[in-house]
mmCIF file of C-alpha atoms in Angstrom:
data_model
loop_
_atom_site.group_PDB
_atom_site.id
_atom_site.type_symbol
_atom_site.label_atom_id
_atom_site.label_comp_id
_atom_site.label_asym_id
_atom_site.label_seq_id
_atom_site.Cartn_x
_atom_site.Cartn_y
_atom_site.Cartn_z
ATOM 1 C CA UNK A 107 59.817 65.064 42.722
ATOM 2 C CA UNK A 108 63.451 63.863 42.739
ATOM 3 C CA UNK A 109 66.095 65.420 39.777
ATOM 4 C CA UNK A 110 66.050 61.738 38.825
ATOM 5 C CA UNK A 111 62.483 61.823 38.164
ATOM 6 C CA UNK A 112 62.466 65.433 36.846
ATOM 7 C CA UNK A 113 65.537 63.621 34.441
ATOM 8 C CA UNK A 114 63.223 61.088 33.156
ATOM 9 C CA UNK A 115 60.846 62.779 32.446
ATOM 10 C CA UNK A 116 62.856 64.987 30.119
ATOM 11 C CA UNK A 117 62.841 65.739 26.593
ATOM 12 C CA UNK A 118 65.037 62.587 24.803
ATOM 13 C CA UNK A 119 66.196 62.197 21.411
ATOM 14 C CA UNK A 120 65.946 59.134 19.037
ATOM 15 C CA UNK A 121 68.988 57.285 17.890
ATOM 16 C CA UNK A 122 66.341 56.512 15.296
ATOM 17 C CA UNK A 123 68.732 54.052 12.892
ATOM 18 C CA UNK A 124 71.123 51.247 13.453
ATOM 19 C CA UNK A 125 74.286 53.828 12.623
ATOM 20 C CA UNK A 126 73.038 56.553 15.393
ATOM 21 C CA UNK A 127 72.459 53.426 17.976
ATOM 22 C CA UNK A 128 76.369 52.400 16.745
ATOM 23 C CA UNK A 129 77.585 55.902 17.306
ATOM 24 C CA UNK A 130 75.698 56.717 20.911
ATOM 25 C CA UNK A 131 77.789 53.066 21.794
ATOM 26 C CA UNK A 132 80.957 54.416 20.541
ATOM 27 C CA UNK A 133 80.082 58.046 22.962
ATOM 28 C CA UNK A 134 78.732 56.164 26.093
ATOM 29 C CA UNK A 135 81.983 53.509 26.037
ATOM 30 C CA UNK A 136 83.930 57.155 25.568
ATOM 31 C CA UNK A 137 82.643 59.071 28.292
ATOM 32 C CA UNK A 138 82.784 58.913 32.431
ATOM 33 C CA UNK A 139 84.360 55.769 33.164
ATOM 34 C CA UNK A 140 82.646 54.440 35.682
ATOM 35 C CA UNK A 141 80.727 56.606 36.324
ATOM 36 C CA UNK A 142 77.567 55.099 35.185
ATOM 37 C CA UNK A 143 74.543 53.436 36.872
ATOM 38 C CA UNK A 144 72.618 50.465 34.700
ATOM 39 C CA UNK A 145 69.286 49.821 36.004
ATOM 40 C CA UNK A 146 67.318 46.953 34.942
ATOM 41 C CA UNK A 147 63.957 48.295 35.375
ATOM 42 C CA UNK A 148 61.908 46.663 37.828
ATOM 43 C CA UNK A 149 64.783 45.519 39.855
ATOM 44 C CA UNK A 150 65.940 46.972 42.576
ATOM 45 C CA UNK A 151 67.710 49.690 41.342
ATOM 46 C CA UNK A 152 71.538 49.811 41.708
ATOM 47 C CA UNK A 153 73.051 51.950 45.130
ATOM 48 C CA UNK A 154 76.375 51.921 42.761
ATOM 49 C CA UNK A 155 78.432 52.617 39.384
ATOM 50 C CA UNK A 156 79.632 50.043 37.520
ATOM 51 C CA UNK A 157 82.706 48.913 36.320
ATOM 52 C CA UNK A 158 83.974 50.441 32.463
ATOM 53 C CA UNK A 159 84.088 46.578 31.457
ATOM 54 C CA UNK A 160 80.598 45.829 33.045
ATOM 55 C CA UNK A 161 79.333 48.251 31.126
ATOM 56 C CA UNK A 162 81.230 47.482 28.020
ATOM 57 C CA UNK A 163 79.664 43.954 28.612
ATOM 58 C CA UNK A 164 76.006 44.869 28.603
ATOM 59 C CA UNK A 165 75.746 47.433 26.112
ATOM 60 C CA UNK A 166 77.577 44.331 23.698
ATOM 61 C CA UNK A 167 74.569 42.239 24.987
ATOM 62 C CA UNK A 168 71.636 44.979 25.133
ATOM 63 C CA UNK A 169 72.857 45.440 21.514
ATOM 64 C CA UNK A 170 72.913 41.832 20.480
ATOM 65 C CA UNK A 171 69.364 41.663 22.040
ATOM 66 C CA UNK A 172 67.872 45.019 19.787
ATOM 67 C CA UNK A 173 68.842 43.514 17.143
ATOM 68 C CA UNK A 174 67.894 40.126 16.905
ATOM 69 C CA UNK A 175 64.404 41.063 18.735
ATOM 70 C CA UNK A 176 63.443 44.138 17.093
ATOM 71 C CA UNK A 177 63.124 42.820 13.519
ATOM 72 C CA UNK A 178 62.859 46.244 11.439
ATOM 73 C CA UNK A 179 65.536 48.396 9.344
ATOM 74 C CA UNK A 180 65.775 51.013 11.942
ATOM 75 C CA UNK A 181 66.291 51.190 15.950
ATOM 76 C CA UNK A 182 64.098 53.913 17.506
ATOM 77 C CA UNK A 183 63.708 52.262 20.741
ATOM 78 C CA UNK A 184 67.098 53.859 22.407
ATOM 79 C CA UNK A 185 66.643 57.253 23.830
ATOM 80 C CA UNK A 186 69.123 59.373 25.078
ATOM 81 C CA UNK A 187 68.788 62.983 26.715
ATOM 82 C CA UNK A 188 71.654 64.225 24.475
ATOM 83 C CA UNK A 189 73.188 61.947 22.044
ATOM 84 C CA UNK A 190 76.523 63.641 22.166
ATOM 85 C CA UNK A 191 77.177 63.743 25.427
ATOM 86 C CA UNK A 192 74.174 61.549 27.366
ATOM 87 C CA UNK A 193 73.831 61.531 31.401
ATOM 88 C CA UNK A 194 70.584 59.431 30.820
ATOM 89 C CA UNK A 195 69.485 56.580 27.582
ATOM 90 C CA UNK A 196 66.673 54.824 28.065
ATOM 91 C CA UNK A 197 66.436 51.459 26.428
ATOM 92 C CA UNK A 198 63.028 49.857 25.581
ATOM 93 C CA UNK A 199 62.498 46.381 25.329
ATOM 94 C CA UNK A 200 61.609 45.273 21.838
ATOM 95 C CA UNK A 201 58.789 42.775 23.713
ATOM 96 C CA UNK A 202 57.235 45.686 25.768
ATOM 97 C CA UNK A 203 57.345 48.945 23.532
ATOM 98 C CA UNK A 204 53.812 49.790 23.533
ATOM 99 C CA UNK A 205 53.844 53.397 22.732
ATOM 100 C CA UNK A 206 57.944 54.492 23.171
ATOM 101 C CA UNK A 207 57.518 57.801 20.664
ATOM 102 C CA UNK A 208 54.981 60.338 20.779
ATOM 103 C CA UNK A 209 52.755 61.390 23.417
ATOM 104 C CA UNK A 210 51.103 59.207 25.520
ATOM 105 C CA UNK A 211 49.365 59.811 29.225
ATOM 106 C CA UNK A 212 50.750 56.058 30.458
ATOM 107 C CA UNK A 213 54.177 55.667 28.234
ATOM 108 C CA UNK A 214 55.744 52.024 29.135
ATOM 109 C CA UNK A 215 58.570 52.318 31.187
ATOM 110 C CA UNK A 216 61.691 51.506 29.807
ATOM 111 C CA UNK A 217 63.433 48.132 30.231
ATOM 112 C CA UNK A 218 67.125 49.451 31.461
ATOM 113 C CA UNK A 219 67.789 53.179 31.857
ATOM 114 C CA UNK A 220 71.401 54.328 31.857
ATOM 115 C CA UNK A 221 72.371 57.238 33.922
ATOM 116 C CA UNK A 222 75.007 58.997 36.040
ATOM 117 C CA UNK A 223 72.546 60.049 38.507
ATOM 118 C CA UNK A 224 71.642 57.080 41.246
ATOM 119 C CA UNK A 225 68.339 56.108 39.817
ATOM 120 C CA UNK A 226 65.266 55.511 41.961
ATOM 121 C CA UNK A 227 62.477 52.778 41.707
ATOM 122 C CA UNK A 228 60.699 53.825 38.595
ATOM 123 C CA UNK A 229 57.596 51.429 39.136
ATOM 124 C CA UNK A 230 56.812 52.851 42.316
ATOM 125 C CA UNK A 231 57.384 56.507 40.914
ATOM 126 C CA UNK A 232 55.006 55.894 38.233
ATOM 127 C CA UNK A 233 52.304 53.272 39.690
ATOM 128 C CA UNK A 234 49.619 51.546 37.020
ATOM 129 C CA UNK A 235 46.741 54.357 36.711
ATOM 130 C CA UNK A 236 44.140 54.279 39.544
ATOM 131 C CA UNK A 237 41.163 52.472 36.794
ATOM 132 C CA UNK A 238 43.705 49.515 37.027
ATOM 133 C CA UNK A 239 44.167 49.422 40.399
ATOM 134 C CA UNK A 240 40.414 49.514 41.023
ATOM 135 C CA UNK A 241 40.331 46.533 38.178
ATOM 136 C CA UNK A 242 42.284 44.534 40.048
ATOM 137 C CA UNK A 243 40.865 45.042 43.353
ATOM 138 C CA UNK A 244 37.285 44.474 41.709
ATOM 139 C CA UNK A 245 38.480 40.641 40.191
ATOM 140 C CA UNK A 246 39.552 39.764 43.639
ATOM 141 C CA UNK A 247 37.096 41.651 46.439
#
């Protein structure tokens, strides 16, 4: 298991309300200047660091997007593993959160995970459960 992985799969904290989401934005546009990785999850993920007004640029858009598609008084779909002073936040997507908080054996993955560490293909670290993979083959043997 890479220290990517063994990162992910970390204990995270909640920036559970609008203000906290606000404040980890205010940190993250503070802290190592290029120096972070954004991965769209599900692409390929990036080989390189972008660019302090890249990533000034998406977290203006990721935010735009929370909060006209998650329709509720609070965020709690923004993780980071230290809201002070993050090295990972992953961001759900308000159209695929089945379960983001509490325990679950198959959590969704997140839609974009922010990191200083070179991420690796999450999808093909964690592959669908082996009862879905039998599904499928059973529709189509």
């Amino acid at each position: 298991m890479t220290s990517y992985i063994q990162q992910f799969r970390g204990s995270f904290k909640s920036a559970l309300r609008w203000h906290d989401l606000d404040a980890l934005w205010d940190t993250l546009k503070a802290l190592n200047h290029g120096q972070w990785y954004v991965y769209h999850v599900g692409e390929q993920p990036p080989s390189s660091t972008t660019s302090q007004e890249t990533l000034e640029h998406f977290i203006s858009e990721v935010d735009t997007l929370l909060h006209e598609e998650h329709d509720e008084d609070y965020c709690g779909i923004v993780y980071a593993d230290n809201l002070q002073q993050p090295s990972m936040i992953k961001i759900f997507d308000p159209n695929n959160l089945g379960v983001t908080c509490g325990y679950s054996d198959n959590p969704p993955l997140p839609g974009w995970v922010l990191s200083l560490a070179e991420p690796v293909d999450l999808p093909r670290a964690f592959p669908p459960p082996a009862n879905r993979k039998r599904w499928w083959q059973k529709i189509f043997d």
